[in-house]
PDB file of C-alpha atoms in Angstrom:
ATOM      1  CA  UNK A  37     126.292 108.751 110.067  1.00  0.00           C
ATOM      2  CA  UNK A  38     122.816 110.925 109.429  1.00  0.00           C
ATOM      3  CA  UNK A  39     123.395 109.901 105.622  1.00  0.00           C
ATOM      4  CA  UNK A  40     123.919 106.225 106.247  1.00  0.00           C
ATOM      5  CA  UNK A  41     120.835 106.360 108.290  1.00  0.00           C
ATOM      6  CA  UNK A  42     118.310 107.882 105.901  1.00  0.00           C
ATOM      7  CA  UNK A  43     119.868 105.895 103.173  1.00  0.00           C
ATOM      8  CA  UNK A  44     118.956 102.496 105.347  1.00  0.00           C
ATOM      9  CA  UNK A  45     115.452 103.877 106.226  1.00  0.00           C
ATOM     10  CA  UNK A  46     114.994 104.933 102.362  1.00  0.00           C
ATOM     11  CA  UNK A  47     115.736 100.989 101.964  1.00  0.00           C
ATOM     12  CA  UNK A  48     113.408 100.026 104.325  1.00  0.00           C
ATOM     13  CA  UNK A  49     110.296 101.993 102.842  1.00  0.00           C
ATOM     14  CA  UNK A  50     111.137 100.963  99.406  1.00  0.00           C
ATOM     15  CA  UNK A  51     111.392  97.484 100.651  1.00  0.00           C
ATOM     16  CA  UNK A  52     107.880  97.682 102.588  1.00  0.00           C
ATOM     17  CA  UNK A  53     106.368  98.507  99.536  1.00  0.00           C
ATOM     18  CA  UNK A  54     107.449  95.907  97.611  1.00  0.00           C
ATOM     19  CA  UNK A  55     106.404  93.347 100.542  1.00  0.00           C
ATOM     20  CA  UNK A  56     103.225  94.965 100.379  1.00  0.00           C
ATOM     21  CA  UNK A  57     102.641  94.870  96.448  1.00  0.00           C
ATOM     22  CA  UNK A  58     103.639  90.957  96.815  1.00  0.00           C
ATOM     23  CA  UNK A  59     101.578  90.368  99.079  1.00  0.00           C
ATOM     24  CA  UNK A  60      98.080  91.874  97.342  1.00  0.00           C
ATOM     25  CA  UNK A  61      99.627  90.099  94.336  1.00  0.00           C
ATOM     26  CA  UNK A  62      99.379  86.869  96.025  1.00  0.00           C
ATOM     27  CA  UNK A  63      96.216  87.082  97.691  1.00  0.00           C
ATOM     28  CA  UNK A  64      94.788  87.776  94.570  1.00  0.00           C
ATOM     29  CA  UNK A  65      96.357  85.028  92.696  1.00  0.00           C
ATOM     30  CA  UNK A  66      94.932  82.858  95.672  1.00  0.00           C
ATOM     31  CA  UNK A  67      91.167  84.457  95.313  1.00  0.00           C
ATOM     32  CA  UNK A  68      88.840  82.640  92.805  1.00  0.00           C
ATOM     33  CA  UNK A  69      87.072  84.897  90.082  1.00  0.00           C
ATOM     34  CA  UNK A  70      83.589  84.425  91.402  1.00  0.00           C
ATOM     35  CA  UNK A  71      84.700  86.364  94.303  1.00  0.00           C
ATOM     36  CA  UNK A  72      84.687  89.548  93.039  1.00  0.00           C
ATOM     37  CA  UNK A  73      81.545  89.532  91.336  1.00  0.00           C
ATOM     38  CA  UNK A  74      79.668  88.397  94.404  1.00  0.00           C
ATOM     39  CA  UNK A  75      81.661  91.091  96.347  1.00  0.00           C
ATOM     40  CA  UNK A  76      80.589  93.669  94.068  1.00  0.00           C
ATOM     41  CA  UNK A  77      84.295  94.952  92.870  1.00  0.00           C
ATOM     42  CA  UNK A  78      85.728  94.605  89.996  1.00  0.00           C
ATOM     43  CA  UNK A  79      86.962  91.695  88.084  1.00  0.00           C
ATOM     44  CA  UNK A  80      89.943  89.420  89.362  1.00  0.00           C
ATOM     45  CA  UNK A  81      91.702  89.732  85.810  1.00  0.00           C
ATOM     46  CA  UNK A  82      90.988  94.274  86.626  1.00  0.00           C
ATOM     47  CA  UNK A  83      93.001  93.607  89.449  1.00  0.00           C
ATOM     48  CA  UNK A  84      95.431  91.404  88.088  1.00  0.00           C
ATOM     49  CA  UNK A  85      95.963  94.060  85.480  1.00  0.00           C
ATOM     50  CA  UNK A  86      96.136  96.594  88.410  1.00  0.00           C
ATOM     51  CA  UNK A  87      98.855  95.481  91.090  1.00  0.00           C
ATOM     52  CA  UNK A  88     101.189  93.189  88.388  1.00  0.00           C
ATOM     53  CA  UNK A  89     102.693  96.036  86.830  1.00  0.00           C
ATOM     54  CA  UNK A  90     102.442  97.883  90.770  1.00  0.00           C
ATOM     55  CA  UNK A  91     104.795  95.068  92.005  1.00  0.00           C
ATOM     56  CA  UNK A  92     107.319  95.166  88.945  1.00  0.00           C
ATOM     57  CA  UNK A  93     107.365  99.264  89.400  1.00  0.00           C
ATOM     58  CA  UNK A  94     108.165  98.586  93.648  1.00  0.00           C
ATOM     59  CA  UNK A  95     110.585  96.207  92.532  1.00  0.00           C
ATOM     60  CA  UNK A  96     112.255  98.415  90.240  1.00  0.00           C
ATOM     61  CA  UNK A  97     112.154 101.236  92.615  1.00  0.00           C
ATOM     62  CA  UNK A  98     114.132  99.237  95.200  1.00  0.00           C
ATOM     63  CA  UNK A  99     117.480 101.479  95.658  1.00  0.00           C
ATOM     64  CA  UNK A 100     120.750 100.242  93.508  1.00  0.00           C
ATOM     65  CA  UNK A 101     122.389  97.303  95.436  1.00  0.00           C
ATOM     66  CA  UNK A 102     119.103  95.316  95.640  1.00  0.00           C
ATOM     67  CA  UNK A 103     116.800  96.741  93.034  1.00  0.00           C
ATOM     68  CA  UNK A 104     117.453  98.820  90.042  1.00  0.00           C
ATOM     69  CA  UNK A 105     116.645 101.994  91.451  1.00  0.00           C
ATOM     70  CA  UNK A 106     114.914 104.107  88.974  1.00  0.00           C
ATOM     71  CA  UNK A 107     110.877 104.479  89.120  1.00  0.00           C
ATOM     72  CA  UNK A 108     111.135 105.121  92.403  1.00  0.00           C
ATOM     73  CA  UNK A 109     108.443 107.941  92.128  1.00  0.00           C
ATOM     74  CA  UNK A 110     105.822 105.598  90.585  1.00  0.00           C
ATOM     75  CA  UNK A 111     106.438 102.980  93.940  1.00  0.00           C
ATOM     76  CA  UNK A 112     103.952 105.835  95.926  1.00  0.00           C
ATOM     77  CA  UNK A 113     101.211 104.587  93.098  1.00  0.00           C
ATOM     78  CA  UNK A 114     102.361 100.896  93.738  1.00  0.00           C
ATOM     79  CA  UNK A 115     101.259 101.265  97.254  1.00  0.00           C
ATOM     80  CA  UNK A 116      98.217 103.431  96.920  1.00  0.00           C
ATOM     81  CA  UNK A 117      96.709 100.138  94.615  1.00  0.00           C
ATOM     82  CA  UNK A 118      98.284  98.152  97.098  1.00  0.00           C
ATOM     83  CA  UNK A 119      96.548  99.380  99.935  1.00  0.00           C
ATOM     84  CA  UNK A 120      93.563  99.695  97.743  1.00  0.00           C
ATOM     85  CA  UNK A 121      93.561  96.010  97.184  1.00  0.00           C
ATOM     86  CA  UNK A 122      94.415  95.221 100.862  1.00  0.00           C
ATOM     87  CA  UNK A 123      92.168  97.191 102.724  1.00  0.00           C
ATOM     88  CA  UNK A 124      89.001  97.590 100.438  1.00  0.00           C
ATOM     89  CA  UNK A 125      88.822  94.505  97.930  1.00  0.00           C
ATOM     90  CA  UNK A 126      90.275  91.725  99.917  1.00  0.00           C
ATOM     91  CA  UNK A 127      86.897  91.814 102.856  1.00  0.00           C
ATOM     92  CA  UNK A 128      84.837  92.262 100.187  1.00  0.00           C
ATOM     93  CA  UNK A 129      85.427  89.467  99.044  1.00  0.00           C
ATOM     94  CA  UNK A 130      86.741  87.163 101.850  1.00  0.00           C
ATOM     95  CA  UNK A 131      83.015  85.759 102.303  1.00  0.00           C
ATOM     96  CA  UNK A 132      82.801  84.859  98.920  1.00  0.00           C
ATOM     97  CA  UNK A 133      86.241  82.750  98.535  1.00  0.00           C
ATOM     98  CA  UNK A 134      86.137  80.233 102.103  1.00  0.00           C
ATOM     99  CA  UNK A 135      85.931  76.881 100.718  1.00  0.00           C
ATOM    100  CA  UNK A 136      82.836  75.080 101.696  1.00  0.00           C
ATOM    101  CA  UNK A 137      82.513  72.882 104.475  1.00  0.00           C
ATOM    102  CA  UNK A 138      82.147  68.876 104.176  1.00  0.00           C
ATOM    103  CA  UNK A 139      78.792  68.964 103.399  1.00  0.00           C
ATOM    104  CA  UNK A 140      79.139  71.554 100.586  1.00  0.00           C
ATOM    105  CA  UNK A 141      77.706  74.252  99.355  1.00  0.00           C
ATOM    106  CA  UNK A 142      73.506  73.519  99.671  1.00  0.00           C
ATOM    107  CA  UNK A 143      74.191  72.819 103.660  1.00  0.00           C
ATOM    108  CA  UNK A 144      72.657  75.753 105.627  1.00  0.00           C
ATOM    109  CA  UNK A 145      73.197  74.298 108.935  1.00  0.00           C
ATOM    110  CA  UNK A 146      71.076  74.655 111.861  1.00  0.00           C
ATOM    111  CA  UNK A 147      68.563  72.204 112.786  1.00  0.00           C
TER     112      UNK A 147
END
């Protein structure tokens, strides 16, 4: 019972960190390049580089009957970037990737 347990919970965190590799890899596909150099980080194609090959490694790291299970000690690295990405790049960068409003991107507002 204590082994099917861990083995589901082993699941589970291998699984998070796949979620959580997808999801920096599609917020970043959804950021324009500008972004990043008006945040100050680096490029969009740096991070591209960055958390593509850290969502293929949590993917692979995924135990046998979902994933291919091997890597799996590289999927801690997938999640570092991950996090990275998440909590560091991503505000950075928010301000710089709203879309403008109707009156584009010379209206200041105010009076």
């Amino acid at each position: 019972m204590i082994a099917n347990l861990q083995i589901l919970m082993f699941l589970a965190f291998y699984l998070v960190i796949f979620g959580l590799s997808l999801w920096a890899l599609v917020d970043l596909a959804t950021r324009p390049s500008r972004a990043f150099v008006d945040g100050g980080k680096r490029t969009k194609q740096f991070w591209g580089l960055i958390l593509g090959p850290a969502a293929a490694i949590a993917f692979m790291a995924i135990p046998a009957p979902l994933g291919l299970g091997f890597l799996s000690f590289l999927a801690l690295g997938s999640a570092v970037a991950s996090i990275v990405y998440l909590v560091d790049v991503r505000p950075a960068i928010a301000p710089y990737s709203r879309k403008k409003g109707p009156r584009g991107p010379s209206s200041r507002g105010g009076w």
